[in-house]
Amino acid sequence: MRIASVFTTCAIGLCTLSASAMADSAVSSPLNELSEVERLSGWKLLFDGQTTEGWRNYRRDTISKGWKVKDGLLAREGLFAGDIITEEKYGEFELSLEFRISTGGNSGVMFRVTEEAPQPWHTGPEVQILDNAKGHDPQKTGWLYQLYQPKKPNWRIKIEKAAGLEPEPTLDTARPAGEWNHLVIRVTDNESRVYLNGVSYYRFQIGSDDWNKRVAKSKFSKYAGFGKAEEGHICLQDHGNDVAFRNIKIRDLSRTPPDPQHGKLAVGVEPAFPNLNFADWEGVDENGKIEIMRPLVMTAAASESERLYVATQRGVIHTFKNDPDARQTDIFFDIEDQVKPFYGSGANEEGLLGLAFHPDYPTDPRFFVYYTKRVSEPTSIVSSFRVSADNPLRADPKSEQVLMTIDEPFQNHNGGSIEFGPDGFLYIGLGDGGSANDPQGNGQNLSTLLGSILRIDVDSTSADQPYGIPADNPFVEQTDARPEIFAYGFRNPWRIGFDPKTGDLWAADVGQDYYEEIDVVRAGGNYGWNVREGAHPFGADGEPAKPEYIDPVWEYDHTAGKSITGGYVFRSDRVPELDGRYLYADYVTGKLWALDYDPNSGTVRSNDRIPTKNMPVLAFGQLPGGEVLFAIPTAGGQGIYRFVSKQTDE
């Protein structure tokens, strides 16, 4: 079963389109302008790239000649430039800006500055800007001066040491003098946070006991007004050294900022199988403790649209008739005894994670699973099993053929989605191996399978593997690359899925500290992690936008959600409002959206909310007719939902 020529041509052609359309995407923008996602998320510009409008010197009505606007930059270049502040005051806010410090230079960004004191730092806390290599201050870039500095959490140090790494206890993601850095300062009454180059540095609460103790030990203790104002100016510091700023943006956090969406759809949800009982599932253990069912795959064999299969994270696959009135499942497959339990310490992302039936099933009686193995060292397995020769509703657990054994350095970021593409090849989504920030650099390393989406031929073998390598895989001829890799630069794709109409492969990649992203995956594509997150440079080695990196088609930051769950393109007229839209959700905030994407132009037409109560979506599933279901964790097992058209009250 091969239609590779059609699919490959489509993929390669759209890969070229993606690179050329990068500048016009919804997630990127020209210098000193807002992207579509930023505009929808409530951001406003504090610097237009052309004038100093909105800024003035501290305790002055104008701005000095030492601050210049040149080539879209707000630059301190002259003597006696002086500290400058915003005309407006801000209380609870999020500030985003990029800065470039000179060699040996020093500067800073202060907030909640008031003007009754001789100096702005007498009232406003300062986030340090410094040339960390040649600067003359023990405080480093991103530190809250004399108050907070970034420390790697103990759990990360412990697991990275166990993996053979030598982690530094203090985070340092600053880029050298002369390079651009991205600073985000989020200030609210309940919690404040600082990010440098996409990495969360520390949290603090102004006025808390911890804050007051730190202030008392600092040089700011003698200033009665320090950190006391409920609102104040943003201040850019002149410390006598050249520094430049650009892309200065702010948004109000005194109320919840809007999500990046264009509207709401007249679509609701309802239980897909309200009377369904799962065989051998009670929802409580022998001690009366509640147990949670986590359905991660809902699928059907291509030739069996009347029957559904639901794979649970515990290692059990159920089957039942595709009928809303279905009442009972049969256990099709059970390997719980060889699957790493997800409810163990640190094992939340382990278990049975993927299921796909051979395209010619049941003529070819194989189905394929991805699971983490019940062994001491983190290990992922991709195997095939066969349906029983005597019972089409029961698989043979002894028929396992292991295709891949993947050593994982950590317990998290296993990916686990597996899907057959329209070309008949098996695609496998792998995370970067885990911990945080990809400490081994797997996302950009083509010599490892981790951090990639793989493409293999399960109908052939090679000299040293029980599977074949498609001849048109993009890295087949590259000696330092694994030939299985189809695309790379992923952190933790959760999940992947093909559009049954266009053949496009979609992936939702779970973010680290700030961005969640949606990608349309192209052959040979590099999606940036861990030198980019979303459409932004990430970390000390972060890379700017370049043709070799493919930006996501959509992203959102962690005010809208914190853990994306990817779905499928809905292809059914049963809910016409969703037809042709990519469905996705956020597990933490429980929100669902429908993305309207134009594959011809590579642009997003709209992103609309599906109004529901908060629902922690684990996974989506697509039926043979194109309809999409989704699942949430429940104790009773009634966690599978479908979408319905409805009249909106708004």
Short mmCIF file of N, CA and C in Angstrom, two decimals, residues 164-287:
data_model
loop_
_atom_site.label_atom_id
_atom_site.label_comp_id
_atom_site.label_asym_id
_atom_site.label_seq_id
_atom_site.Cartn_x
_atom_site.Cartn_y
_atom_site.Cartn_z
N GLY A 164 24.27 11.46 34.14
CA GLY A 164 25.66 11.63 33.77
C GLY A 164 26.06 13.04 33.41
N LEU A 165 25.17 14.01 33.65
CA LEU A 165 25.48 15.40 33.35
C LEU A 165 26.09 16.07 34.58
N GLU A 166 26.64 17.24 34.36
CA GLU A 166 27.20 18.04 35.45
C GLU A 166 26.49 19.39 35.48
N PRO A 167 25.28 19.43 36.03
CA PRO A 167 24.48 20.66 35.97
C PRO A 167 25.03 21.76 36.86
N GLU A 168 24.96 22.98 36.35
CA GLU A 168 25.30 24.14 37.16
C GLU A 168 24.12 24.49 38.06
N PRO A 169 24.38 24.84 39.31
CA PRO A 169 23.26 25.14 40.21
C PRO A 169 22.54 26.45 39.88
N THR A 170 23.25 27.39 39.23
CA THR A 170 22.67 28.68 38.89
C THR A 170 22.40 28.73 37.39
N LEU A 171 21.21 29.12 37.03
CA LEU A 171 20.87 29.27 35.62
C LEU A 171 21.56 30.49 35.03
N ASP A 172 22.02 30.37 33.80
CA ASP A 172 22.56 31.52 33.07
C ASP A 172 22.23 31.32 31.60
N THR A 173 21.20 31.98 31.13
CA THR A 173 20.81 31.87 29.72
C THR A 173 21.08 33.17 28.96
N ALA A 174 21.91 34.04 29.56
CA ALA A 174 22.23 35.31 28.90
C ALA A 174 23.13 35.07 27.69
N ARG A 175 22.88 35.85 26.65
CA ARG A 175 23.75 35.82 25.47
C ARG A 175 24.81 36.91 25.60
N PRO A 176 25.93 36.76 24.89
CA PRO A 176 27.06 37.68 25.08
C PRO A 176 26.75 39.12 24.69
N ALA A 177 27.59 40.01 25.14
CA ALA A 177 27.50 41.41 24.74
C ALA A 177 27.49 41.50 23.21
N GLY A 178 26.67 42.40 22.70
CA GLY A 178 26.55 42.56 21.26
C GLY A 178 25.47 41.72 20.62
N GLU A 179 24.90 40.75 21.39
CA GLU A 179 23.81 39.93 20.88
C GLU A 179 22.51 40.32 21.57
N TRP A 180 21.41 40.04 20.89
CA TRP A 180 20.11 40.41 21.43
C TRP A 180 19.62 39.37 22.44
N ASN A 181 19.10 39.87 23.55
CA ASN A 181 18.49 39.05 24.59
C ASN A 181 17.03 39.45 24.74
N HIS A 182 16.20 38.50 25.16
CA HIS A 182 14.78 38.74 25.35
C HIS A 182 14.45 38.64 26.84
N LEU A 183 13.92 39.71 27.38
CA LEU A 183 13.58 39.78 28.80
C LEU A 183 12.07 39.96 28.96
N VAL A 184 11.46 39.16 29.83
CA VAL A 184 10.05 39.30 30.17
C VAL A 184 9.95 39.47 31.68
N ILE A 185 9.23 40.51 32.10
CA ILE A 185 8.98 40.76 33.53
C ILE A 185 7.47 40.75 33.72
N ARG A 186 6.99 39.82 34.52
CA ARG A 186 5.56 39.71 34.81
C ARG A 186 5.35 40.07 36.27
N VAL A 187 4.54 41.09 36.53
CA VAL A 187 4.33 41.58 37.89
C VAL A 187 2.84 41.58 38.20
N THR A 188 2.45 40.81 39.20
CA THR A 188 1.09 40.86 39.73
C THR A 188 1.17 40.86 41.24
N ASP A 189 0.06 41.17 41.88
CA ASP A 189 0.07 41.21 43.33
C ASP A 189 0.29 39.84 43.95
N ASN A 190 -0.19 38.80 43.27
CA ASN A 190 -0.09 37.44 43.83
C ASN A 190 1.24 36.78 43.55
N GLU A 191 1.77 37.00 42.36
CA GLU A 191 3.05 36.39 41.99
C GLU A 191 3.67 37.15 40.84
N SER A 192 4.96 37.32 40.91
CA SER A 192 5.71 37.95 39.83
C SER A 192 6.78 36.98 39.35
N ARG A 193 7.23 37.21 38.11
CA ARG A 193 8.12 36.24 37.51
C ARG A 193 9.00 36.92 36.47
N VAL A 194 10.21 36.45 36.31
CA VAL A 194 11.14 36.98 35.31
C VAL A 194 11.62 35.85 34.43
N TYR A 195 11.64 36.11 33.13
CA TYR A 195 12.13 35.16 32.14
C TYR A 195 13.27 35.81 31.36
N LEU A 196 14.30 35.03 31.08
CA LEU A 196 15.37 35.51 30.21
C LEU A 196 15.55 34.53 29.07
N ASN A 197 15.36 35.03 27.87
CA ASN A 197 15.48 34.21 26.66
C ASN A 197 14.61 32.96 26.72
N GLY A 198 13.39 33.16 27.19
CA GLY A 198 12.40 32.10 27.22
C GLY A 198 12.45 31.19 28.42
N VAL A 199 13.45 31.35 29.29
CA VAL A 199 13.62 30.47 30.45
C VAL A 199 13.15 31.18 31.71
N SER A 200 12.32 30.51 32.49
CA SER A 200 11.85 31.06 33.74
C SER A 200 13.01 31.14 34.73
N TYR A 201 13.27 32.34 35.25
CA TYR A 201 14.41 32.55 36.13
C TYR A 201 14.05 32.42 37.61
N TYR A 202 13.00 33.06 38.04
CA TYR A 202 12.61 32.99 39.44
C TYR A 202 11.22 33.61 39.59
N ARG A 203 10.62 33.35 40.75
CA ARG A 203 9.33 33.93 41.10
C ARG A 203 9.49 34.71 42.41
N PHE A 204 8.64 35.67 42.60
CA PHE A 204 8.65 36.42 43.85
C PHE A 204 7.29 37.08 44.05
N GLN A 205 7.01 37.47 45.27
CA GLN A 205 5.79 38.19 45.58
C GLN A 205 6.16 39.43 46.36
N ILE A 206 5.91 40.57 45.76
CA ILE A 206 6.23 41.83 46.41
C ILE A 206 5.42 41.98 47.69
N GLY A 207 6.12 42.29 48.77
CA GLY A 207 5.44 42.48 50.05
C GLY A 207 5.30 41.23 50.88
N SER A 208 5.68 40.07 50.36
CA SER A 208 5.60 38.83 51.14
C SER A 208 6.67 38.82 52.22
N ASP A 209 6.58 37.88 53.14
CA ASP A 209 7.60 37.77 54.19
C ASP A 209 8.98 37.53 53.57
N ASP A 210 9.02 36.67 52.56
CA ASP A 210 10.31 36.39 51.91
C ASP A 210 10.86 37.65 51.26
N TRP A 211 10.01 38.38 50.57
CA TRP A 211 10.44 39.63 49.94
C TRP A 211 10.97 40.60 50.99
N ASN A 212 10.24 40.78 52.05
CA ASN A 212 10.64 41.76 53.07
C ASN A 212 11.96 41.38 53.73
N LYS A 213 12.19 40.08 53.94
CA LYS A 213 13.46 39.65 54.53
C LYS A 213 14.62 39.94 53.59
N ARG A 214 14.41 39.72 52.31
CA ARG A 214 15.48 39.97 51.35
C ARG A 214 15.77 41.47 51.22
N VAL A 215 14.71 42.28 51.20
CA VAL A 215 14.91 43.73 51.12
C VAL A 215 15.67 44.21 52.35
N ALA A 216 15.34 43.67 53.51
CA ALA A 216 15.99 44.09 54.76
C ALA A 216 17.49 43.83 54.74
N LYS A 217 17.93 42.83 53.98
CA LYS A 217 19.35 42.49 53.90
C LYS A 217 20.07 43.21 52.76
N SER A 218 19.33 43.99 51.97
CA SER A 218 19.91 44.64 50.79
C SER A 218 20.19 46.11 51.05
N LYS A 219 20.81 46.75 50.07
CA LYS A 219 21.08 48.18 50.19
C LYS A 219 19.81 49.02 50.11
N PHE A 220 18.71 48.38 49.69
CA PHE A 220 17.46 49.11 49.54
C PHE A 220 16.71 49.27 50.85
N SER A 221 17.21 48.66 51.91
CA SER A 221 16.51 48.70 53.20
C SER A 221 16.41 50.12 53.75
N LYS A 222 17.31 50.99 53.36
CA LYS A 222 17.28 52.35 53.91
C LYS A 222 16.34 53.28 53.15
N TYR A 223 15.69 52.75 52.10
CA TYR A 223 14.76 53.57 51.34
C TYR A 223 13.33 53.13 51.66
N ALA A 224 12.63 53.98 52.37
CA ALA A 224 11.31 53.62 52.89
C ALA A 224 10.31 53.30 51.78
N GLY A 225 10.50 53.93 50.63
CA GLY A 225 9.53 53.73 49.55
C GLY A 225 9.87 52.61 48.60
N PHE A 226 10.96 51.88 48.86
CA PHE A 226 11.38 50.86 47.90
C PHE A 226 10.37 49.71 47.83
N GLY A 227 9.89 49.43 46.62
CA GLY A 227 8.98 48.32 46.40
C GLY A 227 7.61 48.48 47.03
N LYS A 228 7.26 49.70 47.42
CA LYS A 228 6.00 49.90 48.13
C LYS A 228 4.86 50.36 47.21
N ALA A 229 5.19 50.96 46.10
CA ALA A 229 4.15 51.51 45.22
C ALA A 229 3.32 50.40 44.58
N GLU A 230 2.03 50.61 44.48
CA GLU A 230 1.15 49.65 43.83
C GLU A 230 1.16 49.82 42.32
N GLU A 231 1.63 50.96 41.84
CA GLU A 231 1.83 51.18 40.42
C GLU A 231 2.95 52.19 40.25
N GLY A 232 3.52 52.22 39.06
CA GLY A 232 4.61 53.15 38.81
C GLY A 232 5.07 53.05 37.37
N HIS A 233 6.14 53.75 37.08
CA HIS A 233 6.67 53.80 35.72
C HIS A 233 7.61 52.63 35.45
N ILE A 234 7.74 52.29 34.19
CA ILE A 234 8.82 51.42 33.73
C ILE A 234 10.02 52.31 33.47
N CYS A 235 11.19 51.88 33.88
CA CYS A 235 12.40 52.71 33.76
C CYS A 235 13.51 51.92 33.08
N LEU A 236 14.13 52.53 32.07
CA LEU A 236 15.33 51.99 31.42
C LEU A 236 16.52 52.76 31.95
N GLN A 237 17.49 52.04 32.47
CA GLN A 237 18.58 52.66 33.22
C GLN A 237 19.74 53.08 32.32
N ASP A 238 20.25 54.28 32.60
CA ASP A 238 21.53 54.72 32.03
C ASP A 238 22.60 54.51 33.09
N HIS A 239 23.47 53.52 32.85
CA HIS A 239 24.54 53.23 33.81
C HIS A 239 25.89 53.67 33.24
N GLY A 240 25.84 54.58 32.24
CA GLY A 240 27.08 55.08 31.66
C GLY A 240 27.63 54.25 30.53
N ASN A 241 26.90 53.21 30.13
CA ASN A 241 27.36 52.33 29.05
C ASN A 241 26.29 52.26 27.96
N ASP A 242 26.77 52.04 26.74
CA ASP A 242 25.83 51.95 25.62
C ASP A 242 24.97 50.70 25.73
N VAL A 243 23.69 50.88 25.44
CA VAL A 243 22.73 49.80 25.46
C VAL A 243 21.61 50.16 24.48
N ALA A 244 21.02 49.15 23.86
CA ALA A 244 19.93 49.39 22.91
C ALA A 244 18.76 48.48 23.24
N PHE A 245 17.55 48.98 22.96
CA PHE A 245 16.32 48.24 23.20
C PHE A 245 15.47 48.24 21.94
N ARG A 246 14.66 47.20 21.79
CA ARG A 246 13.72 47.13 20.68
C ARG A 246 12.57 46.20 21.07
N ASN A 247 11.52 46.20 20.25
CA ASN A 247 10.36 45.33 20.49
C ASN A 247 9.89 45.43 21.95
N ILE A 248 9.69 46.67 22.40
CA ILE A 248 9.24 46.90 23.77
C ILE A 248 7.71 46.85 23.79
N LYS A 249 7.16 45.88 24.53
CA LYS A 249 5.72 45.64 24.52
C LYS A 249 5.24 45.43 25.95
N ILE A 250 3.96 45.72 26.17
CA ILE A 250 3.41 45.58 27.51
C ILE A 250 1.95 45.18 27.40
N ARG A 251 1.46 44.48 28.43
CA ARG A 251 0.03 44.21 28.51
C ARG A 251 -0.43 44.27 29.96
N ASP A 252 -1.67 44.65 30.10
CA ASP A 252 -2.28 44.83 31.42
C ASP A 252 -2.65 43.48 32.01
N LEU A 253 -2.22 43.23 33.25
CA LEU A 253 -2.58 42.00 33.95
C LEU A 253 -3.47 42.27 35.16
N SER A 254 -4.02 43.48 35.25
CA SER A 254 -4.94 43.75 36.35
C SER A 254 -6.22 42.95 36.18
N ARG A 255 -6.47 42.50 34.97
CA ARG A 255 -7.54 41.54 34.68
C ARG A 255 -6.94 40.46 33.78
N THR A 256 -7.59 39.33 33.70
CA THR A 256 -7.07 38.23 32.90
C THR A 256 -6.93 38.67 31.44
N PRO A 257 -5.75 38.56 30.86
CA PRO A 257 -5.59 38.98 29.46
C PRO A 257 -6.38 38.07 28.53
N PRO A 258 -6.78 38.59 27.38
CA PRO A 258 -7.56 37.76 26.45
C PRO A 258 -6.73 36.64 25.86
N ASP A 259 -7.39 35.54 25.55
CA ASP A 259 -6.73 34.47 24.82
C ASP A 259 -6.58 34.87 23.36
N PRO A 260 -5.60 34.30 22.66
CA PRO A 260 -5.42 34.64 21.24
C PRO A 260 -6.47 33.94 20.37
N GLN A 261 -7.64 34.53 20.32
CA GLN A 261 -8.73 33.94 19.56
C GLN A 261 -9.55 35.04 18.91
N HIS A 262 -10.15 34.70 17.77
CA HIS A 262 -10.92 35.69 17.02
C HIS A 262 -12.38 35.70 17.40
N GLY A 263 -12.87 34.63 17.97
CA GLY A 263 -14.26 34.56 18.35
C GLY A 263 -14.59 33.23 18.98
N LYS A 264 -15.88 32.96 19.08
CA LYS A 264 -16.35 31.69 19.63
C LYS A 264 -17.29 31.05 18.62
N LEU A 265 -17.24 29.73 18.55
CA LEU A 265 -18.08 28.98 17.63
C LEU A 265 -19.35 28.49 18.33
N ALA A 266 -20.39 28.36 17.55
CA ALA A 266 -21.64 27.82 18.07
C ALA A 266 -21.56 26.31 18.07
N VAL A 267 -20.64 25.82 18.89
CA VAL A 267 -20.37 24.39 18.98
C VAL A 267 -20.31 24.01 20.45
N GLY A 268 -20.89 22.88 20.78
CA GLY A 268 -20.82 22.36 22.13
C GLY A 268 -20.26 20.96 22.14
N VAL A 269 -20.25 20.35 23.29
CA VAL A 269 -19.76 18.98 23.42
C VAL A 269 -20.75 18.17 24.22
N GLU A 270 -20.72 16.87 24.03
CA GLU A 270 -21.58 15.97 24.79
C GLU A 270 -20.90 14.61 24.88
N PRO A 271 -21.24 13.80 25.87
CA PRO A 271 -20.66 12.46 25.94
C PRO A 271 -20.95 11.68 24.66
N ALA A 272 -19.93 11.08 24.11
CA ALA A 272 -20.10 10.33 22.86
C ALA A 272 -20.77 8.99 23.11
N PHE A 273 -20.48 8.40 24.27
CA PHE A 273 -21.03 7.08 24.61
C PHE A 273 -21.47 7.11 26.07
N PRO A 274 -22.60 7.77 26.35
CA PRO A 274 -22.96 8.06 27.74
C PRO A 274 -23.26 6.84 28.59
N ASN A 275 -23.56 5.71 27.96
CA ASN A 275 -23.91 4.51 28.73
C ASN A 275 -22.81 3.46 28.73
N LEU A 276 -21.64 3.84 28.27
CA LEU A 276 -20.58 2.86 28.08
C LEU A 276 -19.91 2.48 29.40
N ASN A 277 -19.77 1.20 29.62
CA ASN A 277 -19.02 0.67 30.76
C ASN A 277 -17.77 -0.04 30.24
N PHE A 278 -16.65 0.22 30.89
CA PHE A 278 -15.39 -0.40 30.48
C PHE A 278 -15.18 -1.69 31.25
N ALA A 279 -14.91 -2.74 30.52
CA ALA A 279 -14.75 -4.05 31.13
C ALA A 279 -13.63 -4.05 32.17
N ASP A 280 -13.88 -4.71 33.28
CA ASP A 280 -12.91 -4.88 34.37
C ASP A 280 -12.41 -3.54 34.93
N TRP A 281 -13.23 -2.52 34.85
CA TRP A 281 -12.83 -1.22 35.40
C TRP A 281 -13.86 -0.79 36.44
N GLU A 282 -13.38 -0.51 37.65
CA GLU A 282 -14.27 -0.10 38.72
C GLU A 282 -14.02 1.33 39.18
N GLY A 283 -12.83 1.87 38.92
CA GLY A 283 -12.53 3.23 39.33
C GLY A 283 -12.04 3.37 40.75
N VAL A 284 -11.94 2.25 41.47
CA VAL A 284 -11.35 2.26 42.81
C VAL A 284 -10.50 1.01 42.95
N ASP A 285 -9.45 1.11 43.77
CA ASP A 285 -8.62 -0.06 43.99
C ASP A 285 -9.14 -0.87 45.17
N GLU A 286 -8.39 -1.91 45.53
CA GLU A 286 -8.86 -2.80 46.60
C GLU A 286 -8.91 -2.11 47.95
N ASN A 287 -8.25 -0.93 48.07
CA ASN A 287 -8.27 -0.19 49.33
C ASN A 287 -9.30 0.94 49.32
#
